[in-house]
Amino acid sequence: IFATARVISRVTAKDDDFAWARYATRPYAAVLLAALDGRVAMTPNGISIVSLVFGLAASAAFAFWPGQAGLWAGFALSQLSYTVDCMDGMYARYKGMRSPVGVEVDFLVDGIKQVALFPAIGWRLWIEAGQPIALPQAWMVHASWIGTVAVASGLMMTTFLRSPGLTGAKGQVHRPKRGGSVVGVVMRAVSFLMNYPSWIIIPVAMGRMDVFLAISLPLYGAYCGYAGLQIVMKVVPTRHYVAFARSSENEAGAVNDSIAS
């Protein structure tokens, strides 16, 4: 099993992976794949659904299991979900089981888990605070619903920015690589913090999930502003319509040439 796991890790390695995934979760994902392959019927998209189940269970633990035990249960389930989430792409690459919607299924599952997390943590903090009604004591309630809207909006805008209609690509564009510039370093740091499984252990160990909300909410809000500006800059100016008209003319010319030949 471990020999097979090493092979799986080698052939499915990703250059742009998060450090936490590369060193903390993918090694376990490779071992699980090696142990289950040939013994359990699996498909990459099916693995993604299993990841969703564990992710929703993690949110439920954060929301309804009081005390430090609930925090650690939520953390363990979130890490199990993240490990299984790594498995779907690894299995697809290892077995050559490509799917035209595989990337979309993975992104969809990740999005649902992220959207469920904010209200779960907000609810937990609200209960622990004695269910206050007025601000500022009830800040966590407002932070959770604002965070939910920000996460959902960010996911929709990311989907749009990667869509074939905007990029002109035949399939969805993957996460862009960041260079070594100052902007690239900042974007990598933001991506790391928005990838909550990489650092959620810190507020869990502190017993301070309010720290998680206080860090995550501004980041998701800033990302929404950044992505929204990108969308406006791409689709509002006249050049967007000019480029579309030219591409339509080129496609029409290609069709006419094909018919003529």
PDB file of C-alpha atoms in Angstrom:
ATOM      1  CA  ILE A   1       0.000   0.000   0.000  1.00  0.00           C
ATOM      2  CA  PHE A   2       2.729   2.495   0.920  1.00  0.00           C
ATOM      3  CA  ALA A   3       4.709   1.716  -2.217  1.00  0.00           C
ATOM      4  CA  THR A   4       1.613   2.349  -4.327  1.00  0.00           C
ATOM      5  CA  ALA A   5       0.946   5.520  -2.340  1.00  0.00           C
ATOM      6  CA  ARG A   6       4.403   6.819  -3.222  1.00  0.00           C
ATOM      7  CA  VAL A   7       3.725   6.174  -6.906  1.00  0.00           C
ATOM      8  CA  ILE A   8       0.375   7.959  -6.675  1.00  0.00           C
ATOM      9  CA  SER A   9       1.990  10.946  -4.948  1.00  0.00           C
ATOM     10  CA  ARG A  10       4.681  11.172  -7.605  1.00  0.00           C
ATOM     11  CA  VAL A  11       2.438  10.976 -10.665  1.00  0.00           C
ATOM     12  CA  THR A  12      -0.274  13.284  -9.284  1.00  0.00           C
ATOM     13  CA  ALA A  13       1.906  16.067  -7.828  1.00  0.00           C
ATOM     14  CA  LYS A  14       0.805  19.662  -8.537  1.00  0.00           C
ATOM     15  CA  ASP A  15       3.231  22.554  -8.914  1.00  0.00           C
ATOM     16  CA  ASP A  16       0.754  25.177  -7.652  1.00  0.00           C
ATOM     17  CA  ASP A  17      -0.460  23.247  -4.607  1.00  0.00           C
ATOM     18  CA  PHE A  18      -0.879  24.776  -1.159  1.00  0.00           C
ATOM     19  CA  ALA A  19       1.830  23.761   1.320  1.00  0.00           C
ATOM     20  CA  TRP A  20      -0.745  22.319   3.734  1.00  0.00           C
ATOM     21  CA  ALA A  21      -2.183  20.121   0.994  1.00  0.00           C
ATOM     22  CA  ARG A  22       1.235  19.035  -0.251  1.00  0.00           C
ATOM     23  CA  TYR A  23       2.696  18.070   3.120  1.00  0.00           C
ATOM     24  CA  ALA A  24      -0.253  17.504   5.464  1.00  0.00           C
ATOM     25  CA  THR A  25      -3.154  16.054   3.467  1.00  0.00           C
ATOM     26  CA  ARG A  26      -2.012  14.666   0.103  1.00  0.00           C
ATOM     27  CA  PRO A  27       0.290  12.040   1.680  1.00  0.00           C
ATOM     28  CA  TYR A  28      -2.709  10.669   3.613  1.00  0.00           C
ATOM     29  CA  ALA A  29      -4.886  10.971   0.512  1.00  0.00           C
ATOM     30  CA  ALA A  30      -2.387   8.873  -1.442  1.00  0.00           C
ATOM     31  CA  VAL A  31      -2.373   6.181   1.257  1.00  0.00           C
ATOM     32  CA  LEU A  32      -6.185   6.092   1.321  1.00  0.00           C
ATOM     33  CA  LEU A  33      -6.329   5.802  -2.460  1.00  0.00           C
ATOM     34  CA  ALA A  34      -3.760   2.997  -2.442  1.00  0.00           C
ATOM     35  CA  ALA A  35      -5.720   1.163   0.258  1.00  0.00           C
ATOM     36  CA  LEU A  36      -9.124   1.590  -1.416  1.00  0.00           C
ATOM     37  CA  ASP A  37      -8.188   1.185  -5.083  1.00  0.00           C
ATOM     38  CA  GLY A  38      -9.440  -2.153  -6.378  1.00  0.00           C
ATOM     39  CA  ARG A  39     -11.285  -2.836  -3.116  1.00  0.00           C
ATOM     40  CA  VAL A  40     -13.979  -0.153  -3.267  1.00  0.00           C
ATOM     41  CA  ALA A  41     -15.786   1.061  -6.381  1.00  0.00           C
ATOM     42  CA  MET A  42     -14.812   4.726  -6.827  1.00  0.00           C
ATOM     43  CA  THR A  43     -15.045   7.540  -9.327  1.00  0.00           C
ATOM     44  CA  PRO A  44     -13.482  11.008  -8.964  1.00  0.00           C
ATOM     45  CA  ASN A  45     -16.860  12.754  -8.928  1.00  0.00           C
ATOM     46  CA  GLY A  46     -18.152  10.262  -6.374  1.00  0.00           C
ATOM     47  CA  ILE A  47     -15.156  11.048  -4.171  1.00  0.00           C
ATOM     48  CA  SER A  48     -16.036  14.747  -4.453  1.00  0.00           C
ATOM     49  CA  ILE A  49     -19.528  14.028  -3.090  1.00  0.00           C
ATOM     50  CA  VAL A  50     -18.030  12.139  -0.135  1.00  0.00           C
ATOM     51  CA  SER A  51     -15.865  15.191   0.543  1.00  0.00           C
ATOM     52  CA  LEU A  52     -19.019  17.315   0.601  1.00  0.00           C
ATOM     53  CA  VAL A  53     -20.624  15.026   3.194  1.00  0.00           C
ATOM     54  CA  PHE A  54     -17.634  15.330   5.517  1.00  0.00           C
ATOM     55  CA  GLY A  55     -17.482  19.093   4.943  1.00  0.00           C
ATOM     56  CA  LEU A  56     -21.139  19.579   5.880  1.00  0.00           C
ATOM     57  CA  ALA A  57     -20.615  17.356   8.925  1.00  0.00           C
ATOM     58  CA  ALA A  58     -17.707  19.634   9.938  1.00  0.00           C
ATOM     59  CA  SER A  59     -19.963  22.701   9.702  1.00  0.00           C
ATOM     60  CA  ALA A  60     -22.605  20.909  11.776  1.00  0.00           C
ATOM     61  CA  ALA A  61     -20.005  20.114  14.454  1.00  0.00           C
ATOM     62  CA  PHE A  62     -18.828  23.722  14.541  1.00  0.00           C
ATOM     63  CA  ALA A  63     -22.426  24.928  14.846  1.00  0.00           C
ATOM     64  CA  PHE A  64     -24.020  22.476  17.266  1.00  0.00           C
ATOM     65  CA  TRP A  65     -21.295  20.683  19.256  1.00  0.00           C
ATOM     66  CA  PRO A  66     -20.399  22.967  22.166  1.00  0.00           C
ATOM     67  CA  GLY A  67     -17.056  23.246  23.912  1.00  0.00           C
ATOM     68  CA  GLN A  68     -13.536  22.522  22.798  1.00  0.00           C
ATOM     69  CA  ALA A  69     -14.516  18.971  21.863  1.00  0.00           C
ATOM     70  CA  GLY A  70     -16.865  20.348  19.218  1.00  0.00           C
ATOM     71  CA  LEU A  71     -14.133  22.587  17.823  1.00  0.00           C
ATOM     72  CA  TRP A  72     -11.716  19.694  17.469  1.00  0.00           C
ATOM     73  CA  ALA A  73     -14.431  17.476  15.978  1.00  0.00           C
ATOM     74  CA  GLY A  74     -15.176  20.188  13.422  1.00  0.00           C
ATOM     75  CA  PHE A  75     -11.480  20.553  12.682  1.00  0.00           C
ATOM     76  CA  ALA A  76     -10.987  16.792  12.264  1.00  0.00           C
ATOM     77  CA  LEU A  77     -13.977  16.502   9.951  1.00  0.00           C
ATOM     78  CA  SER A  78     -12.868  19.528   7.915  1.00  0.00           C
ATOM     79  CA  GLN A  79      -9.415  17.999   7.479  1.00  0.00           C
ATOM     80  CA  LEU A  80     -10.926  14.654   6.520  1.00  0.00           C
ATOM     81  CA  SER A  81     -13.072  16.492   3.987  1.00  0.00           C
ATOM     82  CA  TYR A  82      -9.998  18.305   2.655  1.00  0.00           C
ATOM     83  CA  THR A  83      -8.071  15.040   2.388  1.00  0.00           C
ATOM     84  CA  VAL A  84     -10.903  13.397   0.460  1.00  0.00           C
ATOM     85  CA  ASP A  85     -11.149  16.552  -1.658  1.00  0.00           C
ATOM     86  CA  CYS A  86      -7.512  16.027  -2.633  1.00  0.00           C
ATOM     87  CA  MET A  87      -8.292  12.416  -3.530  1.00  0.00           C
ATOM     88  CA  ASP A  88     -10.722  13.166  -6.365  1.00  0.00           C
ATOM     89  CA  GLY A  89      -8.214  14.969  -8.576  1.00  0.00           C
ATOM     90  CA  MET A  90      -5.420  12.582  -7.628  1.00  0.00           C
ATOM     91  CA  TYR A  91      -7.557   9.586  -8.562  1.00  0.00           C
ATOM     92  CA  ALA A  92      -8.605  11.193 -11.838  1.00  0.00           C
ATOM     93  CA  ARG A  93      -4.979  11.830 -12.830  1.00  0.00           C
ATOM     94  CA  TYR A  94      -3.741   8.463 -11.575  1.00  0.00           C
ATOM     95  CA  LYS A  95      -6.414   6.454 -13.409  1.00  0.00           C
ATOM     96  CA  GLY A  96      -6.811   8.758 -16.400  1.00  0.00           C
ATOM     97  CA  MET A  97     -10.512   9.154 -15.560  1.00  0.00           C
ATOM     98  CA  ARG A  98     -11.072  12.588 -17.060  1.00  0.00           C
ATOM     99  CA  SER A  99     -14.549  14.105 -16.949  1.00  0.00           C
ATOM    100  CA  PRO A 100     -15.807  17.172 -18.835  1.00  0.00           C
ATOM    101  CA  VAL A 101     -17.416  18.421 -15.625  1.00  0.00           C
ATOM    102  CA  GLY A 102     -14.870  17.107 -13.134  1.00  0.00           C
ATOM    103  CA  VAL A 103     -13.366  20.525 -12.386  1.00  0.00           C
ATOM    104  CA  GLU A 104     -16.830  22.060 -12.070  1.00  0.00           C
ATOM    105  CA  VAL A 105     -17.994  19.335  -9.658  1.00  0.00           C
ATOM    106  CA  ASP A 106     -14.912  19.863  -7.497  1.00  0.00           C
ATOM    107  CA  PHE A 107     -15.403  23.644  -7.499  1.00  0.00           C
ATOM    108  CA  LEU A 108     -19.109  23.242  -6.719  1.00  0.00           C
ATOM    109  CA  VAL A 109     -18.420  20.991  -3.733  1.00  0.00           C
ATOM    110  CA  ASP A 110     -15.750  23.353  -2.393  1.00  0.00           C
ATOM    111  CA  GLY A 111     -18.138  26.270  -2.777  1.00  0.00           C
ATOM    112  CA  ILE A 112     -20.959  24.603  -0.849  1.00  0.00           C
ATOM    113  CA  LYS A 113     -18.579  23.733   2.000  1.00  0.00           C
ATOM    114  CA  GLN A 114     -17.265  27.287   2.181  1.00  0.00           C
ATOM    115  CA  VAL A 115     -20.747  28.824   2.128  1.00  0.00           C
ATOM    116  CA  ALA A 116     -21.901  26.486   4.931  1.00  0.00           C
ATOM    117  CA  LEU A 117     -18.954  27.317   7.185  1.00  0.00           C
ATOM    118  CA  PHE A 118     -19.664  31.006   7.869  1.00  0.00           C
ATOM    119  CA  PRO A 119     -23.206  30.642   9.260  1.00  0.00           C
ATOM    120  CA  ALA A 120     -22.100  27.581  11.251  1.00  0.00           C
ATOM    121  CA  ILE A 121     -19.316  29.463  13.014  1.00  0.00           C
ATOM    122  CA  GLY A 122     -21.463  32.587  13.398  1.00  0.00           C
ATOM    123  CA  TRP A 123     -24.209  30.516  15.042  1.00  0.00           C
ATOM    124  CA  ARG A 124     -21.693  28.926  17.423  1.00  0.00           C
ATOM    125  CA  LEU A 125     -20.313  32.296  18.492  1.00  0.00           C
ATOM    126  CA  TRP A 126     -23.817  33.698  18.915  1.00  0.00           C
ATOM    127  CA  ILE A 127     -24.853  30.828  21.193  1.00  0.00           C
ATOM    128  CA  GLU A 128     -21.634  31.105  23.213  1.00  0.00           C
ATOM    129  CA  ALA A 129     -22.211  34.865  23.639  1.00  0.00           C
ATOM    130  CA  GLY A 130     -25.660  34.278  25.130  1.00  0.00           C
ATOM    131  CA  GLN A 131     -27.696  35.027  21.983  1.00  0.00           C
ATOM    132  CA  PRO A 132     -27.384  38.834  22.028  1.00  0.00           C
ATOM    133  CA  ILE A 133     -29.664  40.904  19.817  1.00  0.00           C
ATOM    134  CA  ALA A 134     -28.136  44.361  19.488  1.00  0.00           C
ATOM    135  CA  LEU A 135     -24.772  45.483  18.160  1.00  0.00           C
ATOM    136  CA  PRO A 136     -21.940  45.359  18.992  1.00  0.00           C
ATOM    137  CA  GLN A 137     -22.605  42.237  21.077  1.00  0.00           C
ATOM    138  CA  ALA A 138     -24.367  40.520  18.163  1.00  0.00           C
ATOM    139  CA  TRP A 139     -21.597  41.307  15.655  1.00  0.00           C
ATOM    140  CA  MET A 140     -21.051  37.626  14.870  1.00  0.00           C
ATOM    141  CA  VAL A 141     -24.575  37.284  13.467  1.00  0.00           C
ATOM    142  CA  HIS A 142     -24.015  40.128  11.025  1.00  0.00           C
ATOM    143  CA  ALA A 143     -20.505  38.914  10.206  1.00  0.00           C
ATOM    144  CA  SER A 144     -21.790  35.435   9.406  1.00  0.00           C
ATOM    145  CA  TRP A 145     -24.489  36.530   6.965  1.00  0.00           C
ATOM    146  CA  ILE A 146     -22.251  39.153   5.360  1.00  0.00           C
ATOM    147  CA  GLY A 147     -19.528  36.503   5.094  1.00  0.00           C
ATOM    148  CA  THR A 148     -21.945  34.039   3.522  1.00  0.00           C
ATOM    149  CA  VAL A 149     -22.938  36.602   0.889  1.00  0.00           C
ATOM    150  CA  ALA A 150     -19.280  37.487   0.283  1.00  0.00           C
ATOM    151  CA  VAL A 151     -18.229  33.848  -0.112  1.00  0.00           C
ATOM    152  CA  ALA A 152     -21.131  33.022  -2.436  1.00  0.00           C
ATOM    153  CA  SER A 153     -20.544  36.159  -4.505  1.00  0.00           C
ATOM    154  CA  GLY A 154     -16.816  35.488  -4.720  1.00  0.00           C
ATOM    155  CA  LEU A 155     -17.434  31.942  -5.921  1.00  0.00           C
ATOM    156  CA  MET A 156     -19.878  33.108  -8.599  1.00  0.00           C
ATOM    157  CA  MET A 157     -17.482  35.795  -9.797  1.00  0.00           C
ATOM    158  CA  THR A 158     -14.588  33.315  -9.892  1.00  0.00           C
ATOM    159  CA  THR A 159     -16.703  30.959 -11.987  1.00  0.00           C
ATOM    160  CA  PHE A 160     -17.536  33.814 -14.335  1.00  0.00           C
ATOM    161  CA  LEU A 161     -13.914  34.966 -14.655  1.00  0.00           C
ATOM    162  CA  ARG A 162     -12.869  31.406 -15.581  1.00  0.00           C
ATOM    163  CA  SER A 163     -15.797  30.787 -17.930  1.00  0.00           C
ATOM    164  CA  PRO A 164     -15.149  29.998 -21.614  1.00  0.00           C
ATOM    165  CA  GLY A 165     -17.412  32.875 -22.659  1.00  0.00           C
ATOM    166  CA  LEU A 166     -15.017  35.345 -21.059  1.00  0.00           C
ATOM    167  CA  THR A 167     -11.640  33.663 -21.508  1.00  0.00           C
ATOM    168  CA  GLY A 168     -12.253  32.206 -24.964  1.00  0.00           C
ATOM    169  CA  ALA A 169     -10.829  28.895 -23.780  1.00  0.00           C
ATOM    170  CA  LYS A 170     -12.520  25.597 -24.591  1.00  0.00           C
ATOM    171  CA  GLY A 171     -12.765  24.669 -20.910  1.00  0.00           C
ATOM    172  CA  GLN A 172     -12.691  26.449 -17.602  1.00  0.00           C
ATOM    173  CA  VAL A 173      -9.410  28.113 -16.666  1.00  0.00           C
ATOM    174  CA  HIS A 174      -7.673  26.807 -13.542  1.00  0.00           C
ATOM    175  CA  ARG A 175      -6.262  28.916 -10.725  1.00  0.00           C
ATOM    176  CA  PRO A 176      -3.604  31.214 -12.233  1.00  0.00           C
ATOM    177  CA  LYS A 177      -0.016  30.900 -11.111  1.00  0.00           C
ATOM    178  CA  ARG A 178       1.359  33.798  -9.105  1.00  0.00           C
ATOM    179  CA  GLY A 179       4.744  35.288  -9.921  1.00  0.00           C
ATOM    180  CA  GLY A 180       7.404  36.508  -7.543  1.00  0.00           C
ATOM    181  CA  SER A 181       6.322  40.162  -7.660  1.00  0.00           C
ATOM    182  CA  VAL A 182       4.929  41.989  -4.641  1.00  0.00           C
ATOM    183  CA  VAL A 183       1.414  41.536  -6.025  1.00  0.00           C
ATOM    184  CA  GLY A 184       2.095  37.836  -6.544  1.00  0.00           C
ATOM    185  CA  VAL A 185       3.315  37.420  -2.968  1.00  0.00           C
ATOM    186  CA  VAL A 186       0.282  39.250  -1.595  1.00  0.00           C
ATOM    187  CA  MET A 187      -2.090  37.163  -3.716  1.00  0.00           C
ATOM    188  CA  ARG A 188      -0.439  33.946  -2.530  1.00  0.00           C
ATOM    189  CA  ALA A 189      -0.867  35.062   1.085  1.00  0.00           C
ATOM    190  CA  VAL A 190      -4.523  35.911   0.463  1.00  0.00           C
ATOM    191  CA  SER A 191      -5.083  32.573  -1.307  1.00  0.00           C
ATOM    192  CA  PHE A 192      -3.514  30.768   1.658  1.00  0.00           C
ATOM    193  CA  LEU A 193      -5.793  32.497   4.178  1.00  0.00           C
ATOM    194  CA  MET A 194      -8.884  31.951   2.020  1.00  0.00           C
ATOM    195  CA  ASN A 195      -7.994  28.254   1.893  1.00  0.00           C
ATOM    196  CA  TYR A 196      -9.267  27.821   5.444  1.00  0.00           C
ATOM    197  CA  PRO A 197      -8.215  24.152   6.012  1.00  0.00           C
ATOM    198  CA  SER A 198      -4.586  25.337   5.894  1.00  0.00           C
ATOM    199  CA  TRP A 199      -4.832  27.457   9.055  1.00  0.00           C
ATOM    200  CA  ILE A 200      -8.137  26.857  10.834  1.00  0.00           C
ATOM    201  CA  ILE A 201      -6.240  24.788  13.398  1.00  0.00           C
ATOM    202  CA  ILE A 202      -4.957  28.047  14.927  1.00  0.00           C
ATOM    203  CA  PRO A 203      -8.336  29.519  16.006  1.00  0.00           C
ATOM    204  CA  VAL A 204      -9.501  26.014  16.941  1.00  0.00           C
ATOM    205  CA  ALA A 205      -6.511  25.500  19.257  1.00  0.00           C
ATOM    206  CA  MET A 206      -7.045  28.981  20.719  1.00  0.00           C
ATOM    207  CA  GLY A 207     -10.754  28.356  21.197  1.00  0.00           C
ATOM    208  CA  ARG A 208     -11.317  31.641  19.381  1.00  0.00           C
ATOM    209  CA  MET A 209     -13.404  31.127  16.274  1.00  0.00           C
ATOM    210  CA  ASP A 210     -14.116  34.855  16.342  1.00  0.00           C
ATOM    211  CA  VAL A 211     -10.527  35.207  15.116  1.00  0.00           C
ATOM    212  CA  PHE A 212     -11.455  33.081  12.113  1.00  0.00           C
ATOM    213  CA  LEU A 213     -14.362  35.383  11.245  1.00  0.00           C
ATOM    214  CA  ALA A 214     -12.332  38.535  11.893  1.00  0.00           C
ATOM    215  CA  ILE A 215      -9.624  37.393   9.442  1.00  0.00           C
ATOM    216  CA  SER A 216     -11.772  35.701   6.804  1.00  0.00           C
ATOM    217  CA  LEU A 217     -14.527  38.282   6.421  1.00  0.00           C
ATOM    218  CA  PRO A 218     -12.297  41.192   5.278  1.00  0.00           C
ATOM    219  CA  LEU A 219     -10.407  38.870   2.928  1.00  0.00           C
ATOM    220  CA  TYR A 220     -13.541  37.603   1.201  1.00  0.00           C
ATOM    221  CA  GLY A 221     -14.913  41.144   1.048  1.00  0.00           C
ATOM    222  CA  ALA A 222     -11.666  42.398  -0.515  1.00  0.00           C
ATOM    223  CA  TYR A 223     -11.669  39.518  -2.991  1.00  0.00           C
ATOM    224  CA  CYS A 224     -15.239  40.349  -4.029  1.00  0.00           C
ATOM    225  CA  GLY A 225     -14.169  43.924  -4.677  1.00  0.00           C
ATOM    226  CA  TYR A 226     -11.116  42.789  -6.665  1.00  0.00           C
ATOM    227  CA  ALA A 227     -13.041  40.208  -8.714  1.00  0.00           C
ATOM    228  CA  GLY A 228     -15.890  42.633  -9.319  1.00  0.00           C
ATOM    229  CA  LEU A 229     -13.454  45.256 -10.604  1.00  0.00           C
ATOM    230  CA  GLN A 230     -11.884  42.664 -12.904  1.00  0.00           C
ATOM    231  CA  ILE A 231     -15.291  41.785 -14.321  1.00  0.00           C
ATOM    232  CA  VAL A 232     -16.237  45.423 -14.882  1.00  0.00           C
ATOM    233  CA  MET A 233     -12.921  46.131 -16.618  1.00  0.00           C
ATOM    234  CA  LYS A 234     -13.383  43.131 -18.900  1.00  0.00           C
ATOM    235  CA  VAL A 235     -17.041  43.381 -19.919  1.00  0.00           C
ATOM    236  CA  VAL A 236     -18.041  47.063 -19.732  1.00  0.00           C
ATOM    237  CA  PRO A 237     -15.537  48.792 -22.108  1.00  0.00           C
ATOM    238  CA  THR A 238     -16.235  49.002 -25.835  1.00  0.00           C
ATOM    239  CA  ARG A 239     -13.247  46.794 -26.635  1.00  0.00           C
ATOM    240  CA  HIS A 240     -15.144  43.817 -25.180  1.00  0.00           C
ATOM    241  CA  TYR A 241     -17.808  44.138 -27.882  1.00  0.00           C
ATOM    242  CA  VAL A 242     -15.227  44.844 -30.596  1.00  0.00           C
ATOM    243  CA  ALA A 243     -13.281  41.716 -29.693  1.00  0.00           C
ATOM    244  CA  PHE A 244     -16.484  39.659 -29.722  1.00  0.00           C
ATOM    245  CA  ALA A 245     -17.488  41.029 -33.125  1.00  0.00           C
ATOM    246  CA  ARG A 246     -14.066  40.190 -34.559  1.00  0.00           C
ATOM    247  CA  SER A 247     -14.134  36.657 -33.183  1.00  0.00           C
ATOM    248  CA  SER A 248     -17.636  36.185 -34.635  1.00  0.00           C
ATOM    249  CA  GLU A 249     -16.428  37.392 -38.026  1.00  0.00           C
ATOM    250  CA  ASN A 250     -13.445  35.047 -37.893  1.00  0.00           C
ATOM    251  CA  GLU A 251     -15.682  32.106 -37.001  1.00  0.00           C
ATOM    252  CA  ALA A 252     -18.085  32.976 -39.810  1.00  0.00           C
ATOM    253  CA  GLY A 253     -15.175  33.236 -42.248  1.00  0.00           C
ATOM    254  CA  ALA A 254     -13.840  29.867 -41.149  1.00  0.00           C
ATOM    255  CA  VAL A 255     -17.266  28.269 -41.655  1.00  0.00           C
ATOM    256  CA  ASN A 256     -17.578  29.808 -45.142  1.00  0.00           C
ATOM    257  CA  ASP A 257     -14.091  28.611 -46.082  1.00  0.00           C
ATOM    258  CA  SER A 258     -14.991  25.123 -44.879  1.00  0.00           C
ATOM    259  CA  ILE A 259     -18.188  25.109 -46.914  1.00  0.00           C
ATOM    260  CA  ALA A 260     -16.367  26.378 -49.992  1.00  0.00           C
ATOM    261  CA  SER A 261     -13.701  23.695 -49.710  1.00  0.00           C
TER     262      SER A 261
END
